[in-house]
Coordinates of C-alpha atoms and ligand atoms in Angstrom, one line a residue:
M1 CA 21.6 8.3 97.1
T2 CA 19.5 11.2 98.8
T3 CA 19.2 11.5 102.5
A4 CA 15.5 10.4 102.2
Q5 CA 16.3 7.4 100.4
Q6 CA 19.0 6.5 102.9
A7 CA 16.4 6.9 105.7
A8 CA 13.8 5.0 103.8
G9 CA 16.4 2.1 103.3
S10 CA 17.3 2.0 107.0
A11 CA 13.7 1.9 108.0
E12 CA 13.1 -1.1 105.8
A13 CA 16.0 -2.8 107.3
E14 CA 14.9 -2.2 110.8
R15 CA 11.5 -3.6 109.7
R16 CA 13.2 -6.7 108.1
A17 CA 15.2 -7.2 111.2
Y18 CA 12.0 -6.8 113.4
Y19 CA 10.1 -9.6 111.2
D20 CA 13.1 -11.9 111.8
R21 CA 12.7 -11.3 115.6
I22 CA 8.9 -12.1 115.8
R23 CA 8.9 -14.9 113.3
P24 CA 10.2 -17.7 115.9
L25 CA 7.2 -16.6 118.1
N26 CA 4.8 -17.5 114.8
L27 CA 4.0 -13.9 114.5
T28 CA 3.7 -11.9 111.2
P29 CA 3.0 -8.3 110.4
L30 CA -0.5 -8.0 108.8
W31 CA 0.6 -4.7 106.9
E32 CA 2.9 -6.7 104.7
S33 CA 0.2 -8.9 103.3
L34 CA -3.2 -7.0 103.9
H35 CA -3.8 -6.4 100.2
A36 CA -3.5 -10.0 99.2
L37 CA -5.7 -11.2 102.3
V38 CA -8.4 -8.7 101.7
P39 CA -8.1 -8.1 97.8
R40 CA -10.3 -5.4 96.0
E41 CA -11.8 -8.3 94.0
P42 CA -11.6 -12.1 93.9
Q43 CA -8.0 -13.2 93.1
T44 CA -8.2 -16.9 92.4
P45 CA -5.2 -19.0 91.7
C46 CA -7.5 -21.2 89.5
V47 CA -7.5 -20.9 85.7
A48 CA -10.0 -21.6 83.1
A49 CA -9.8 -25.1 81.5
L50 CA -11.4 -27.6 79.2
W51 CA -11.1 -31.5 79.2
R52 CA -11.9 -33.1 75.8
Y53 CA -13.6 -36.2 76.3
D54 CA -12.4 -37.7 73.0
E55 CA -9.0 -37.4 74.4
I56 CA -9.9 -38.9 77.8
R57 CA -12.0 -41.8 76.8
P58 CA -9.3 -43.9 75.6
L59 CA -7.2 -43.3 78.7
L60 CA -10.1 -44.0 80.9
M61 CA -10.6 -47.4 79.1
E62 CA -6.9 -48.0 79.5
S63 CA -7.1 -47.6 83.3
A64 CA -9.7 -50.6 83.2
D65 CA -6.6 -52.8 82.3
L66 CA -4.6 -51.4 85.1
I67 CA -6.9 -51.7 87.9
T68 CA -10.5 -53.2 88.7
A69 CA -13.1 -50.9 90.1
E70 CA -13.1 -53.3 93.3
E71 CA -9.3 -52.7 93.9
A72 CA -9.5 -49.0 93.1
V73 CA -12.7 -48.6 95.2
R74 CA -13.5 -45.7 93.0
R75 CA -11.6 -45.9 89.7
V76 CA -11.6 -42.3 88.7
L77 CA -9.6 -39.8 86.8
V78 CA -9.6 -36.5 88.9
L79 CA -9.8 -33.3 86.9
E80 CA -7.4 -31.1 88.5
N81 CA -7.3 -27.4 88.0
P82 CA -4.0 -26.9 85.9
A83 CA -2.9 -24.0 88.2
I84 CA -3.2 -25.9 91.6
P85 CA -1.9 -29.4 90.7
G86 CA -1.6 -32.0 93.5
R87 CA -4.9 -30.8 95.4
S88 CA -7.4 -32.8 93.7
S89 CA -9.4 -29.7 93.2
I90 CA -11.0 -28.3 90.1
T91 CA -11.8 -25.1 91.8
Q92 CA -10.7 -24.1 95.5
S93 CA -14.0 -25.4 96.9
L94 CA -14.9 -28.4 94.4
Y95 CA -13.6 -31.7 93.2
A96 CA -14.4 -33.1 89.7
G97 CA -13.6 -36.5 88.4
L98 CA -14.5 -38.9 85.6
Q99 CA -15.6 -42.3 87.1
L100 CA -15.6 -45.6 84.9
I101 CA -17.5 -48.6 85.6
M102 CA -17.1 -51.8 83.3
P103 CA -19.8 -54.3 82.7
G104 CA -20.0 -56.7 85.6
E105 CA -17.9 -54.4 88.0
V106 CA -18.9 -53.4 91.7
A107 CA -17.4 -50.3 93.4
P108 CA -17.9 -51.4 97.0
S109 CA -20.2 -49.9 99.5
H110 CA -18.9 -46.9 101.7
R111 CA -19.9 -43.6 103.0
H112 CA -18.3 -40.3 103.9
V113 CA -19.3 -37.1 105.0
Q114 CA -18.6 -35.3 101.6
S115 CA -21.6 -34.9 99.4
A116 CA -21.4 -36.3 95.9
L117 CA -23.2 -35.6 92.5
R118 CA -22.9 -38.0 89.4
F119 CA -23.8 -36.5 86.1
I120 CA -24.0 -39.3 83.5
V121 CA -21.7 -38.7 80.6
D122 CA -21.4 -41.9 78.5
G123 CA -23.2 -45.3 78.4
K124 CA -26.2 -46.5 80.3
G125 CA -27.0 -49.6 82.5
A126 CA -24.9 -48.9 85.4
Y127 CA -26.7 -48.3 88.8
T128 CA -25.9 -46.6 91.9
T129 CA -27.7 -47.7 95.2
V130 CA -28.1 -44.8 97.8
G131 CA -29.5 -45.5 101.3
G132 CA -31.1 -48.9 100.1
E133 CA -32.7 -47.5 97.0
R134 CA -31.2 -48.4 93.5
T135 CA -31.2 -46.3 90.4
T136 CA -30.4 -47.1 86.9
M137 CA -28.1 -44.4 85.2
Y138 CA -28.9 -42.9 81.7
P139 CA -26.7 -40.2 80.1
G140 CA -27.7 -36.9 81.3
D141 CA -29.2 -38.0 84.6
F142 CA -28.2 -36.1 87.8
I143 CA -27.7 -38.3 90.8
I144 CA -27.0 -37.4 94.2
T145 CA -25.2 -39.4 96.9
P146 CA -26.0 -37.4 100.1
S147 CA -23.5 -36.8 103.0
W148 CA -23.1 -40.0 105.1
A149 CA -25.3 -42.2 102.9
W150 CA -24.1 -45.5 102.1
H151 CA -23.5 -45.9 98.3
D152 CA -22.3 -48.7 95.9
H153 CA -22.0 -48.5 92.1
G154 CA -22.4 -51.4 89.7
N155 CA -22.9 -52.2 85.8
E156 CA -25.1 -55.1 85.1
G157 CA -26.1 -53.5 81.8
I158 CA -29.9 -53.0 80.7
A159 CA -32.2 -54.6 78.0
G160 CA -29.5 -57.3 77.1
A161 CA -26.8 -54.7 76.5
S162 CA -23.8 -54.0 78.5
E163 CA -21.4 -51.1 78.0
P164 CA -18.7 -49.2 80.0
V165 CA -20.4 -46.3 81.8
V166 CA -18.7 -43.1 82.6
W167 CA -20.0 -40.3 84.8
L168 CA -18.8 -36.9 86.0
D169 CA -18.4 -36.9 89.7
G170 CA -18.5 -33.7 91.7
L171 CA -17.9 -33.5 95.4
D172 CA -17.3 -31.0 98.2
I173 CA -14.1 -32.6 99.3
P174 CA -11.9 -29.4 99.1
M175 CA -14.6 -27.7 101.3
L176 CA -14.6 -30.6 103.8
R177 CA -10.8 -30.5 103.8
F178 CA -10.8 -26.8 104.6
F179 CA -13.2 -27.3 107.6
D180 CA -11.1 -30.5 108.6
A181 CA -14.7 -32.1 109.1
G182 CA -14.4 -35.3 107.0
F183 CA -15.1 -38.6 108.2
A184 CA -15.6 -42.0 106.0
E185 CA -16.2 -45.7 106.5
N186 CA -16.4 -48.9 104.6
D187 CA -19.5 -51.1 104.7
D188 CA -19.3 -54.6 105.9
A189 CA -21.1 -55.8 102.8
R190 CA -19.6 -55.2 99.1
M191 CA -23.2 -54.3 98.1
Q192 CA -26.0 -52.9 100.0
Q193 CA -29.2 -54.6 100.5
V194 CA -31.8 -53.2 98.2
A195 CA -34.5 -52.1 100.6
R196 CA -37.2 -50.1 98.4
P197 CA -38.2 -50.6 94.6
E198 CA -36.7 -48.4 92.1
G199 CA -38.1 -45.0 91.4
H200 CA -39.6 -44.8 95.1
S201 CA -38.1 -41.7 95.9
L202 CA -39.1 -40.1 92.7
A203 CA -42.7 -41.3 93.0
R204 CA -43.0 -39.9 96.6
F205 CA -41.1 -36.5 96.0
G206 CA -40.9 -35.9 92.2
H207 CA -44.1 -34.9 91.0
N208 CA -44.8 -31.4 92.5
M209 CA -46.2 -33.5 95.4
V210 CA -44.7 -34.8 98.6
P211 CA -46.2 -37.3 101.1
V212 CA -48.2 -35.8 103.6
R213 CA -46.5 -37.8 106.3
H214 CA -42.9 -38.4 105.7
D215 CA -39.8 -38.1 108.0
H216 CA -37.1 -36.6 105.6
V217 CA -35.2 -34.2 107.5
S218 CA -31.7 -34.2 105.8
P219 CA -30.8 -31.2 104.2
T220 CA -30.3 -32.9 100.9
S221 CA -33.1 -33.6 98.4
P222 CA -35.2 -36.7 99.0
I223 CA -35.1 -37.0 95.3
F224 CA -31.6 -38.7 94.4
N225 CA -32.1 -39.0 90.6
Y226 CA -33.3 -36.3 88.4
P227 CA -33.9 -38.1 85.2
Y228 CA -32.6 -36.2 82.1
A229 CA -35.7 -37.1 80.0
R230 CA -37.7 -34.9 82.3
S231 CA -35.3 -31.9 82.6
R232 CA -34.6 -32.0 78.8
D233 CA -38.3 -32.1 77.9
A234 CA -38.9 -28.9 80.1
L235 CA -36.1 -27.1 78.3
A236 CA -37.5 -28.3 75.1
Q237 CA -41.0 -26.7 75.8
L238 CA -39.4 -23.5 77.3
Q239 CA -37.6 -23.2 74.1
R240 CA -40.7 -23.3 71.9
Q241 CA -42.5 -21.0 74.3
E242 CA -40.2 -18.2 75.4
S243 CA -37.3 -16.3 74.2
P244 CA -33.9 -17.2 75.9
D245 CA -32.2 -15.0 78.5
A246 CA -29.6 -12.8 76.8
W247 CA -26.9 -14.1 79.1
L248 CA -27.9 -17.6 80.1
G249 CA -30.2 -19.0 77.4
H250 CA -32.9 -21.1 78.9
K251 CA -31.3 -22.0 82.3
L252 CA -33.1 -23.9 85.1
R253 CA -31.8 -24.9 88.5
Y254 CA -32.3 -28.2 90.1
V255 CA -34.4 -27.8 93.4
N256 CA -35.1 -29.8 96.7
P257 CA -38.8 -30.2 96.4
L258 CA -39.0 -29.7 100.3
T259 CA -37.0 -26.3 100.2
G260 CA -37.1 -24.9 96.8
G261 CA -33.4 -24.5 97.5
S262 CA -30.7 -26.4 96.0
P263 CA -30.9 -30.3 96.1
M264 CA -27.5 -30.5 97.9
P265 CA -26.5 -28.2 100.8
T266 CA -23.2 -27.3 99.4
I267 CA -23.6 -27.7 95.8
A268 CA -26.0 -26.1 93.4
T269 CA -26.7 -27.8 90.0
N270 CA -28.2 -26.4 86.7
L271 CA -29.3 -27.5 83.3
Q272 CA -29.4 -24.9 80.4
L273 CA -30.1 -25.0 76.7
L274 CA -28.5 -22.5 74.3
P275 CA -30.5 -22.4 71.0
A276 CA -28.5 -22.9 68.0
G277 CA -26.9 -19.6 66.8
F278 CA -27.3 -18.3 70.4
A279 CA -24.4 -15.6 71.1
G280 CA -24.7 -14.7 74.8
R281 CA -23.8 -11.6 76.7
T282 CA -21.0 -11.6 79.2
H283 CA -21.6 -12.4 83.0
R284 CA -19.5 -13.2 86.0
A285 CA -20.3 -14.7 89.6
T286 CA -18.1 -15.3 92.6
D287 CA -19.1 -19.0 92.3
G288 CA -16.6 -20.8 90.1
A289 CA -18.6 -23.4 88.0
V290 CA -17.9 -26.8 86.3
Y291 CA -19.7 -27.4 83.0
S292 CA -20.5 -30.7 81.5
V293 CA -21.5 -30.5 77.9
V294 CA -24.6 -32.9 77.0
E295 CA -25.4 -32.0 73.6
G296 CA -24.2 -29.5 70.9
H297 CA -21.2 -27.6 69.9
G298 CA -20.0 -24.0 70.9
T299 CA -17.5 -21.7 72.6
A300 CA -17.0 -20.8 76.2
E301 CA -15.1 -17.5 76.2
I302 CA -13.6 -17.4 79.9
G303 CA -11.7 -14.2 80.8
G304 CA -11.1 -13.6 77.0
E305 CA -9.9 -16.9 76.4
R306 CA -11.9 -19.0 73.9
F307 CA -12.7 -22.7 74.3
A308 CA -14.4 -24.8 71.8
F309 CA -16.7 -27.5 73.3
G310 CA -18.5 -30.6 72.2
P311 CA -20.4 -33.4 73.6
R312 CA -19.2 -35.0 76.9
D313 CA -16.4 -32.1 77.3
T314 CA -15.9 -30.7 80.7
F315 CA -15.0 -27.2 81.4
V316 CA -14.3 -24.9 84.5
V317 CA -15.0 -21.2 84.9
P318 CA -13.0 -19.8 87.8
S319 CA -14.6 -17.6 90.3
W320 CA -15.5 -14.0 89.0
A321 CA -14.2 -14.9 85.6
P322 CA -16.1 -13.2 82.8
L323 CA -18.1 -15.9 80.7
R324 CA -19.6 -15.7 77.4
L325 CA -21.3 -18.7 75.7
E326 CA -22.0 -19.3 72.2
A327 CA -23.6 -22.2 70.4
T328 CA -23.4 -23.1 67.0
A329 CA -25.7 -26.1 67.4
E330 CA -28.4 -26.5 69.8
T331 CA -26.6 -27.0 73.0
V332 CA -27.4 -28.4 76.6
L333 CA -25.1 -27.8 79.5
F334 CA -25.0 -29.1 83.0
S335 CA -23.2 -27.0 85.6
F336 CA -22.4 -27.2 89.3
S337 CA -20.9 -24.7 91.7
D338 CA -20.4 -23.9 95.5
R339 CA -23.3 -21.2 95.3
P340 CA -25.5 -22.3 98.2
V341 CA -22.6 -22.0 100.5
Q342 CA -21.9 -18.5 99.3
Q343 CA -25.5 -17.7 99.5
A344 CA -25.7 -19.0 103.2
M345 CA -22.7 -16.8 104.0
G346 CA -24.4 -13.8 102.1
V347 CA -21.3 -13.2 100.1
L348 CA -22.6 -14.4 96.5
R349 CA -22.1 -11.8 93.8
E350 CA -23.0 -11.7 90.3
A351 CA -22.7 -9.2 87.5
F352 CA -24.5 -9.4 84.1
L353 CA -22.4 -7.3 81.9
D354 CA -22.2 -5.9 78.1
Ligands
GTQ1 O1 -18.1 -42.6 94.1 O2 -18.0 -42.6 96.3 O3 -14.9 -39.3 92.6 O4 -15.9 -41.4 97.4 C1 -14.4 -39.6 94.8 C2 -14.7 -40.0 96.0 C3 -16.0 -40.7 93.7 C4 -17.7 -42.2 95.1 C5 -15.1 -39.9 93.6 C6 -15.6 -41.0 96.2 C7 -16.4 -41.3 95.2

């Protein structure tokens, strides 16, 4: 050992001894962790993952034999990012789960500070009641439960048919946990009184017009069901009338008609169409995103790893992971992310590569 090495070794030993002495005082040296705390670029612990609906559906149906929606309160299989098990998180900031409601069941009324979105994946004829207005669910509908709004779900069927209904829940649960700002309460009644006719919010706010006199002050959109039929129609027309973006295909974001911003203060939502044969270029963004496949087949190449997807599958793209989308058949993807929060903080970054 050289003299220089000996000197370095004893300096290191002195430092360790010093760290040992300051630890009982709840002190730690920044210089040992600075690079990890302030990384050169995002270093998410999360990984890309895909959940195949064909694999999950039988397990979801099995859960209906184990527990009722009433007893479970919400009968949901949580989609956990495989790299951070036990945290009920699909990304660091977002929660996702697949909720099942069987014909005749009720998921009782409650409210919480956490905002929720429902993206209907399978089956029709369930409803959710939000703040006294009911909406019937059809596959592909994007439905919002605003922060602190009473909500109960049920499944009474429609047009004489009744079937299990499954939707993707997206919530800002990890964000609220981060801020330690969560409150929740159960309703006295199992189901809310319906106070307004179905479709009332959409009639008032959903036609590029808003009532001249209204008292909607919440940061969440006054529209709480963005029906698939309408959104899909817009994409079909765009596909006929313009060429797709080389990175995103035909991608529309949902808006709050009162602000032009995202319908939920904490979560952005999008619907995009990839024409058959689409081979997208690579892009990345600091908002990791959750995708639900509505129609079609293709491949998501995430950080170099290829995931083949089909209808009703869910996949997650971690923050800053390069994403390239390909479609073998005409494909429609719903997605959500924490983009509005990053925009409010002025930290959102994205890059369009290739
Ligand atoms: O439907 O209210 O997936 O409160 C997680 C928490 C759904 C809901 C979830 C919830 C709900």
